Amino acid sequence: MRYIILLLLLLSLSLLSCIELPHDVRSIDHTELMQFKVDENSFEPGWFPNPDIKKPLFRDYRAMDEEITVDPNLDSTSIFHPTNQPDKLSLVFKADSISVDHKKKLFSLQGKIAQDYDQTKPEDYKVYIGQRQDTMVNVTFVMSSHIDNYFKGKKINEDIDFSVPAFYLDNYQELPVEQNMATKEMLLNITTTIQNKSVLVISQNNRYAEIFEIGKLMESMEE
């Protein structure tokens, strides 16, 4: 009898070691994720001046956009007038479910990205998780042959070089976007390991990127 009890005790301990403790996994809602969103309406996809560097890069063009203006006397009906240019918008992203496994450092997310129009394809979106490295990159504003441009109120007679804030991703992975063919919704279904410095970046050309410091979700579980 004593041996049976000992055997049952050992089996119980073995089973307990295989069970995940519930406090190691936490569910997070969309509102909490938004607390870790940074640099709203700031960065958009770019590229390194050195084409040999193959890493995702995002640039902040706001300083250049503020300092370069078109001819103030330009007719408002002109296709080049600012009022006739499309507004640069952020993506619309909604997380349906999120969980973080603190023990395994596992991040899981299911969500949707709103479409721009019916012809948008899943491959038009770029989604990355990696470690953010801030930097500066050089860009050139090229003079237009069709209209006059002004830099700080003075007419431009040559191209102008700028140094703009940017960041790139190290140790990154690119994650697929899928489309529900019935509803046409663009879906994200992510399960991957993360680190304390990991960021999630959801992007599309000519749109501001959505940037989330998801690594801080790990820190919030430690508090």
C-alpha positions as CSV (number, residue, x, y, z in Angstrom):
1,M,0.0,0.0,0.0
2,R,2.9,2.3,0.9
3,Y,4.4,1.8,-2.5
4,I,1.1,2.5,-4.3
5,I,0.7,5.8,-2.4
6,L,4.3,6.7,-3.3
7,L,3.7,5.9,-6.9
8,L,0.6,8.0,-7.0
9,L,2.4,10.9,-5.4
10,L,5.2,10.7,-8.0
11,L,2.7,10.6,-10.8
12,S,0.9,13.6,-9.4
13,L,4.1,15.6,-9.2
14,S,4.9,14.6,-12.8
15,L,1.5,15.8,-14.1
16,L,1.8,19.1,-12.2
17,S,5.2,19.8,-13.8
18,C,3.5,19.5,-17.3
19,I,0.6,21.9,-16.5
20,E,1.1,25.5,-17.4
21,L,0.5,27.8,-14.5
22,P,-2.5,30.0,-15.4
23,H,-0.8,33.2,-14.3
24,D,1.9,32.7,-16.9
25,V,-0.6,33.4,-19.7
26,R,-2.5,36.6,-19.8
27,S,-5.2,37.8,-22.2
28,I,-5.0,41.4,-23.4
29,D,-7.7,43.4,-25.1
30,H,-7.4,45.9,-27.9
31,T,-7.6,48.9,-25.5
32,E,-4.6,47.7,-23.5
33,L,-2.6,47.1,-26.7
34,M,-3.3,50.7,-27.8
35,Q,-1.5,51.8,-24.6
36,F,1.7,50.5,-26.2
37,K,1.2,52.2,-29.6
38,V,3.9,54.8,-30.3
39,D,4.8,57.4,-33.0
40,E,1.3,57.7,-34.4
41,N,1.1,59.4,-37.8
42,S,4.9,59.7,-38.0
43,F,6.8,56.9,-39.8
44,E,6.1,55.4,-43.2
45,P,7.9,52.7,-45.2
46,G,11.2,53.7,-46.7
47,W,14.5,52.2,-47.8
48,F,18.2,52.5,-46.9
49,P,20.3,54.8,-49.2
50,N,22.6,51.7,-49.4
51,P,20.6,49.2,-51.4
52,D,22.8,46.3,-50.0
53,I,21.2,46.7,-46.6
54,K,18.2,44.4,-46.6
55,K,16.3,45.4,-43.4
56,P,12.8,47.0,-43.0
57,L,13.3,50.8,-42.7
58,F,10.7,53.4,-41.7
59,R,11.2,57.2,-42.2
60,D,9.7,60.3,-40.6
61,Y,9.3,62.8,-43.4
62,R,7.4,65.4,-41.4
63,A,10.2,68.0,-41.2
64,M,10.7,67.9,-45.0
65,D,6.9,68.1,-45.6
66,E,6.6,71.2,-43.4
67,E,9.6,73.0,-44.9
68,I,8.9,72.3,-48.6
69,T,5.8,74.1,-49.9
70,V,4.3,74.7,-53.4
71,D,3.9,78.1,-55.0
72,P,1.5,80.0,-52.8
73,N,0.0,81.6,-55.9
74,L,-0.8,78.3,-57.5
75,D,-4.4,78.0,-58.7
76,S,-6.5,75.9,-56.2
77,T,-7.9,73.9,-59.1
78,S,-4.4,72.7,-60.1
79,I,-3.7,69.0,-59.6
80,F,-0.5,70.1,-57.9
81,H,-2.3,72.2,-55.3
82,P,-2.1,70.7,-51.7
83,T,-5.9,70.7,-51.4
84,N,-6.1,68.4,-54.3
85,Q,-3.5,65.9,-53.0
86,P,-4.7,62.7,-51.2
87,D,-4.3,62.9,-47.4
88,K,-1.7,60.5,-45.9
89,L,-3.6,58.2,-43.6
90,S,-2.9,55.7,-40.9
91,L,-3.9,52.1,-41.3
92,V,-7.0,50.9,-39.4
93,F,-6.1,47.9,-37.3
94,K,-8.3,46.1,-34.8
95,A,-7.1,43.2,-32.6
96,D,-9.7,40.6,-31.9
97,S,-7.7,38.5,-29.4
98,I,-4.2,38.8,-27.8
99,S,-2.4,36.6,-25.3
100,V,1.1,36.7,-23.9
101,D,2.8,33.7,-22.4
102,H,5.3,35.1,-20.0
103,K,7.1,31.8,-19.3
104,K,7.6,30.9,-23.0
105,K,7.8,34.6,-24.1
106,L,5.1,33.7,-26.6
107,F,3.0,36.5,-28.2
108,S,-0.3,35.6,-30.0
109,L,-2.6,37.9,-31.9
110,Q,-5.6,37.6,-34.2
111,G,-6.9,40.8,-35.8
112,K,-8.0,42.6,-38.9
113,I,-6.6,45.4,-41.1
114,A,-9.2,47.6,-42.9
115,Q,-8.9,47.6,-46.6
116,D,-8.2,50.8,-48.6
117,Y,-10.3,49.6,-51.6
118,D,-11.4,46.4,-53.2
119,Q,-8.2,45.9,-55.2
120,T,-5.9,45.9,-52.1
121,K,-4.1,42.5,-51.9
122,P,-2.7,40.8,-48.8
123,E,0.8,41.3,-50.1
124,D,0.3,45.1,-50.2
125,Y,0.7,45.0,-46.4
126,K,4.0,44.4,-44.6
127,V,3.9,43.2,-41.0
128,Y,7.1,42.7,-39.0
129,I,8.1,41.9,-35.5
130,G,11.7,42.8,-34.5
131,Q,13.9,45.0,-32.4
132,R,13.8,48.7,-33.2
133,Q,17.0,50.6,-33.9
134,D,16.7,54.4,-34.3
135,T,18.8,56.2,-36.8
136,M,18.9,59.1,-39.3
137,V,18.9,58.7,-43.1
138,N,19.5,61.1,-45.9
139,V,16.8,61.9,-48.5
140,T,16.7,64.3,-51.4
141,F,13.8,66.5,-52.4
142,V,13.9,66.7,-56.2
143,M,12.8,70.0,-57.8
144,S,9.6,69.8,-59.9
145,S,9.8,70.9,-63.5
146,H,6.0,71.6,-63.5
147,I,5.6,74.0,-60.5
148,D,7.6,76.2,-58.3
149,N,8.5,74.9,-54.8
150,Y,9.7,76.8,-51.8
151,F,12.0,75.9,-49.0
152,K,11.4,77.9,-45.8
153,G,9.6,80.5,-48.0
154,K,12.4,80.9,-50.6
155,K,12.0,79.6,-54.1
156,I,14.1,76.5,-54.8
157,N,16.6,76.5,-57.7
158,E,18.2,73.1,-56.9
159,D,17.5,69.8,-55.2
160,I,17.7,69.9,-51.4
161,D,19.1,67.2,-49.1
162,F,17.5,66.3,-45.8
163,S,18.5,64.2,-42.9
164,V,15.3,62.7,-41.4
165,P,14.6,60.5,-38.4
166,A,14.2,56.8,-39.1
167,F,14.3,53.4,-37.6
168,Y,15.1,49.9,-38.8
169,L,14.4,46.4,-37.5
170,D,17.0,43.9,-36.3
171,N,16.4,40.2,-35.7
172,Y,13.1,40.6,-37.5
173,Q,10.6,38.3,-39.0
174,E,8.0,39.2,-41.7
175,L,4.5,37.9,-41.0
176,P,1.9,37.0,-43.6
177,V,-1.5,38.8,-44.1
178,E,-4.3,36.6,-45.2
179,Q,-7.6,37.4,-46.8
180,N,-11.0,35.9,-45.9
181,M,-12.4,35.4,-49.4
182,A,-16.0,35.4,-48.2
183,T,-15.8,38.7,-46.2
184,K,-12.8,40.2,-48.0
185,E,-11.3,41.0,-44.6
186,M,-7.5,41.2,-44.3
187,L,-6.5,39.0,-41.4
188,L,-3.5,38.8,-39.1
189,N,-2.9,35.5,-37.2
190,I,0.4,35.8,-35.3
191,T,2.0,33.4,-32.8
192,T,5.7,34.0,-32.2
193,T,8.3,34.5,-29.5
194,I,9.2,38.1,-28.5
195,Q,11.8,39.9,-26.4
196,N,11.4,42.9,-24.1
197,K,12.5,45.2,-26.9
198,S,10.3,43.7,-29.6
199,V,8.0,46.0,-31.7
200,L,5.2,45.1,-34.0
201,V,5.0,47.2,-37.2
202,I,2.0,47.1,-39.6
203,S,2.6,49.0,-42.8
204,Q,1.6,49.8,-46.3
205,N,3.1,52.1,-48.9
206,N,1.9,55.7,-48.7
207,R,0.4,55.1,-45.3
208,Y,1.6,55.8,-41.8
209,A,2.8,52.7,-40.0
210,E,1.1,51.3,-36.9
211,I,3.9,50.7,-34.3
212,F,3.4,48.8,-31.1
213,E,6.0,48.2,-28.4
214,I,4.8,44.7,-27.7
215,G,7.9,43.8,-25.7
216,K,6.6,46.0,-22.9
217,L,3.7,43.6,-22.5
218,M,6.3,41.2,-21.0
219,E,7.4,43.9,-18.6
220,S,3.9,44.7,-17.5
221,M,3.4,41.0,-16.5
222,E,6.4,41.2,-14.3
223,E,5.1,44.2,-12.3
